[in-house]
CSV table of C-alpha atoms in Angstrom, one decimal:
chain,number,residue,atom,x,y,z
A,28,SER,CA,160.6,131.3,37.0
A,29,GLY,CA,162.1,133.1,32.7
A,30,PHE,CA,164.1,129.4,33.5
A,31,PHE,CA,161.8,127.1,34.1
A,32,ILE,CA,159.5,128.2,31.6
A,33,GLY,CA,162.0,127.7,29.0
A,34,PHE,CA,163.0,124.6,30.2
A,35,SER,CA,159.4,123.3,29.6
A,36,ILE,CA,159.2,125.0,26.7
A,37,MET,CA,162.5,122.5,25.6
A,38,THR,CA,160.6,119.5,26.5
A,39,LYS,CA,157.1,119.8,25.6
A,40,TYR,CA,155.8,122.9,23.5
A,41,MET,CA,152.2,123.3,25.3
A,42,SER,CA,153.9,125.6,27.9
A,43,LEU,CA,154.3,128.0,25.4
A,44,ALA,CA,150.7,129.1,26.3
A,45,PHE,CA,151.3,131.2,29.3
A,46,LEU,CA,153.7,133.5,27.0
A,47,PRO,CA,150.6,135.4,25.4
A,48,TYR,CA,149.8,136.3,29.0
A,49,PHE,CA,152.8,138.3,29.5
A,50,LEU,CA,153.1,140.0,26.8
A,51,ILE,CA,149.5,140.8,27.3
A,52,ILE,CA,149.4,142.1,31.0
A,53,GLY,CA,152.9,143.6,29.3
A,54,GLU,CA,155.7,141.9,31.2
A,55,PHE,CA,157.9,142.2,28.8
A,56,PRO,CA,161.4,141.8,30.1
A,57,PHE,CA,159.3,138.2,31.3
A,58,PHE,CA,158.8,137.4,28.0
A,59,LEU,CA,161.9,137.5,26.7
A,60,TRP,CA,163.8,135.4,29.9
A,61,PRO,CA,162.5,131.9,28.7
A,62,PHE,CA,164.0,133.1,25.2
A,63,ILE,CA,166.8,134.7,26.3
A,64,TYR,CA,166.9,130.7,27.9
A,65,ILE,CA,165.7,128.3,24.8
A,66,SER,CA,168.1,130.1,23.2
A,67,LEU,CA,171.4,129.5,26.1
A,68,PHE,CA,170.0,125.8,26.6
A,69,ASN,CA,170.2,125.1,23.1
A,70,PHE,CA,173.9,126.6,22.9
A,71,LEU,CA,175.8,124.7,25.6
A,72,PRO,CA,176.8,122.6,23.7
A,73,LEU,CA,179.1,125.0,21.7
A,74,LEU,CA,181.9,125.0,24.3
A,75,VAL,CA,182.4,120.9,23.7
A,76,PHE,CA,181.4,120.7,20.3
A,77,GLY,CA,181.2,123.2,17.9
A,78,TRP,CA,179.1,124.3,15.6
A,79,THR,CA,178.2,121.6,12.8
A,80,ARG,CA,177.3,119.5,15.8
A,81,THR,CA,175.5,121.9,17.6
A,82,ILE,CA,173.4,122.4,14.6
A,83,GLU,CA,172.9,118.6,14.1
A,84,LEU,CA,171.8,118.2,18.2
A,85,ILE,CA,169.5,121.3,18.1
A,86,PHE,CA,167.7,120.3,14.1
A,87,SER,CA,167.2,116.9,15.9
A,88,GLN,CA,166.3,118.0,19.4
A,89,PHE,CA,163.4,120.3,17.1
A,90,ASN,CA,162.6,116.9,15.1
A,91,PHE,CA,162.5,114.6,18.2
A,92,LEU,CA,159.8,117.6,19.9
A,93,PHE,CA,157.0,117.7,17.1
A,94,ALA,CA,157.5,114.4,15.5
A,95,SER,CA,154.4,113.0,17.2
A,96,ALA,CA,151.7,109.9,17.0
A,97,LEU,CA,149.4,112.8,13.9
A,98,ASP,CA,148.4,109.7,11.4
A,99,THR,CA,144.4,110.1,10.6
A,100,TYR,CA,143.8,107.7,12.8
A,101,SER,CA,145.6,109.1,16.5
A,102,ILE,CA,144.0,112.8,14.8
A,103,SER,CA,140.8,111.5,14.8
A,104,CYS,CA,140.3,108.7,18.1
A,105,PHE,CA,138.5,108.6,20.4
A,106,PRO,CA,141.1,108.5,23.2
A,107,ASN,CA,142.4,111.8,22.1
A,108,GLN,CA,141.2,113.9,23.4
A,109,SER,CA,142.3,117.8,22.0
A,110,LEU,CA,140.3,120.6,20.1
A,111,LEU,CA,142.1,119.4,17.0
A,112,SER,CA,140.6,115.2,17.5
A,113,CYS,CA,136.8,116.1,18.4
A,114,ILE,CA,136.9,118.7,14.9
A,115,ALA,CA,138.5,116.1,13.5
A,116,ARG,CA,136.2,113.4,14.4
A,117,PHE,CA,133.2,116.0,13.3
A,118,PHE,CA,134.0,117.9,10.4
A,119,TRP,CA,137.0,115.9,8.8
A,120,LYS,CA,136.6,113.6,5.3
A,121,GLU,CA,139.5,110.9,7.0
A,122,SER,CA,137.3,110.1,10.0
A,123,GLY,CA,136.9,107.2,10.1
A,124,TYR,CA,133.5,107.9,13.2
A,125,PRO,CA,130.6,107.8,11.6
A,126,ILE,CA,129.0,111.6,12.3
A,127,LYS,CA,130.0,114.0,10.3
A,128,ILE,CA,128.6,117.3,10.4
A,129,ALA,CA,130.5,118.0,7.3
A,130,GLN,CA,132.9,116.0,4.5
A,131,LEU,CA,135.6,118.8,5.0
A,132,GLY,CA,139.4,118.3,4.1
A,133,GLY,CA,142.4,118.3,5.6
A,134,ASN,CA,143.3,122.0,5.6
A,135,TRP,CA,139.8,122.9,6.8
A,136,ILE,CA,139.9,120.6,9.9
A,137,VAL,CA,143.8,122.2,11.2
A,138,GLY,CA,142.4,125.8,9.9
A,139,SER,CA,138.7,125.3,12.1
A,140,PHE,CA,141.2,123.7,14.7
A,141,LEU,CA,143.8,126.8,14.8
A,142,VAL,CA,140.1,129.8,14.8
A,143,SER,CA,139.1,127.5,17.5
A,144,ALA,CA,142.0,128.3,19.8
A,145,ALA,CA,142.5,131.3,19.5
A,146,LEU,CA,138.8,132.0,20.3
A,147,LEU,CA,139.2,130.0,23.4
A,148,TYR,CA,142.3,131.8,24.7
A,149,PHE,CA,141.5,134.9,24.0
A,150,LEU,CA,138.0,134.4,26.3
A,151,ALA,CA,140.6,132.8,28.4
A,152,LEU,CA,142.6,135.8,28.9
A,153,TYR,CA,138.9,138.3,28.2
A,154,PRO,CA,138.8,139.7,31.7
A,155,VAL,CA,142.6,141.3,30.4
A,156,SER,CA,142.5,141.6,27.0
A,157,GLY,CA,139.8,144.7,27.2
A,158,LYS,CA,143.7,147.3,28.7
A,159,ILE,CA,146.5,145.0,26.1
A,160,PHE,CA,149.8,146.2,26.8
A,161,GLN,CA,149.1,147.3,29.9
A,162,LYS,CA,150.7,146.4,33.0
A,163,HIS,CA,147.6,145.9,35.6
A,164,PRO,CA,148.4,146.9,39.0
A,165,GLY,CA,144.4,146.5,40.2
A,166,ARG,CA,144.3,143.0,39.0
A,167,SER,CA,143.4,140.3,42.4
A,168,ARG,CA,145.7,137.4,43.0
A,169,MET,CA,142.0,136.0,42.4
A,170,GLU,CA,141.8,136.9,38.8
A,171,HIS,CA,145.4,136.4,37.5
A,172,SER,CA,144.8,132.9,39.2
A,173,LEU,CA,141.7,133.0,37.5
A,174,ASN,CA,143.6,133.5,34.3
A,175,TRP,CA,146.1,131.0,34.9
A,176,ALA,CA,143.7,128.5,35.7
A,177,LEU,CA,142.5,128.5,32.0
A,178,ILE,CA,145.5,128.8,30.6
A,179,PHE,CA,145.8,125.6,32.3
A,180,ILE,CA,142.6,124.5,30.3
A,181,CYS,CA,143.4,126.0,27.4
A,182,MET,CA,147.4,123.8,27.7
A,183,ALA,CA,144.9,120.1,27.7
A,184,LEU,CA,141.8,121.6,25.0
A,185,PHE,CA,144.9,122.5,22.4
A,186,ASN,CA,147.2,120.1,23.1
A,187,PRO,CA,147.4,118.0,19.6
A,188,ASN,CA,147.7,115.0,20.6
A,189,GLY,CA,145.8,115.5,23.9
A,190,TRP,CA,145.6,111.8,25.3
A,191,GLY,CA,144.0,110.9,28.9
A,192,ASN,CA,147.8,112.1,31.1
A,193,PHE,CA,148.4,115.1,29.2
A,194,PHE,CA,144.6,116.8,31.6
A,195,ILE,CA,146.8,116.2,34.8
A,196,CYS,CA,147.0,120.2,33.1
A,197,LEU,CA,143.5,120.5,35.6
A,198,VAL,CA,144.3,120.0,38.7
A,199,PHE,CA,145.8,122.8,39.1
A,200,PRO,CA,142.3,124.9,37.6
A,201,ASN,CA,139.9,122.1,39.9
A,202,MET,CA,142.1,122.9,42.8
A,203,LEU,CA,140.8,127.1,42.7
A,204,LEU,CA,137.0,126.5,41.5
A,205,ILE,CA,137.1,123.9,44.4
A,206,TYR,CA,138.9,126.2,46.4
A,207,TYR,CA,136.6,129.2,44.9
A,208,THR,CA,133.3,127.5,45.0
A,209,LEU,CA,134.5,127.4,49.3
A,210,LYS,CA,134.7,130.5,49.8
């Protein structure tokens, strides 16, 4: 599992949303395995290319991973359905939309997004947040599934480029909701 989460983080950084959950429920070894595999993946080219080229490859990977179209239009345009985009459309002075509740600068928008994301993530993990850093042997499979579903929803909302195709992350929460409703 650590291998696949580490690989997933290397291709799309939003998979990082899963790691705090493992830390909160007390799964420290599992929390570390993705980082071990990420290190292994990043330094594997060392066997072929040497230190200089490997470091260049790692930096180019970070540039590729975090490079996006986060210009003024992309952040606040309607096809972008992320939480950041919603906040930007209503509160950012750079937004091109006529509905502006406030005229805030970019730092306020990013700060508001981070605070909102942290609050939503805390609420997603609320069933376990009362017992931070302790294992929960008494938790049911449904409780774990609900937390996973809420983390998937957080992933869809927290992605700064929340284009329609990224909302495939909502398939699992929808399936769980249908199952829960039928039950």
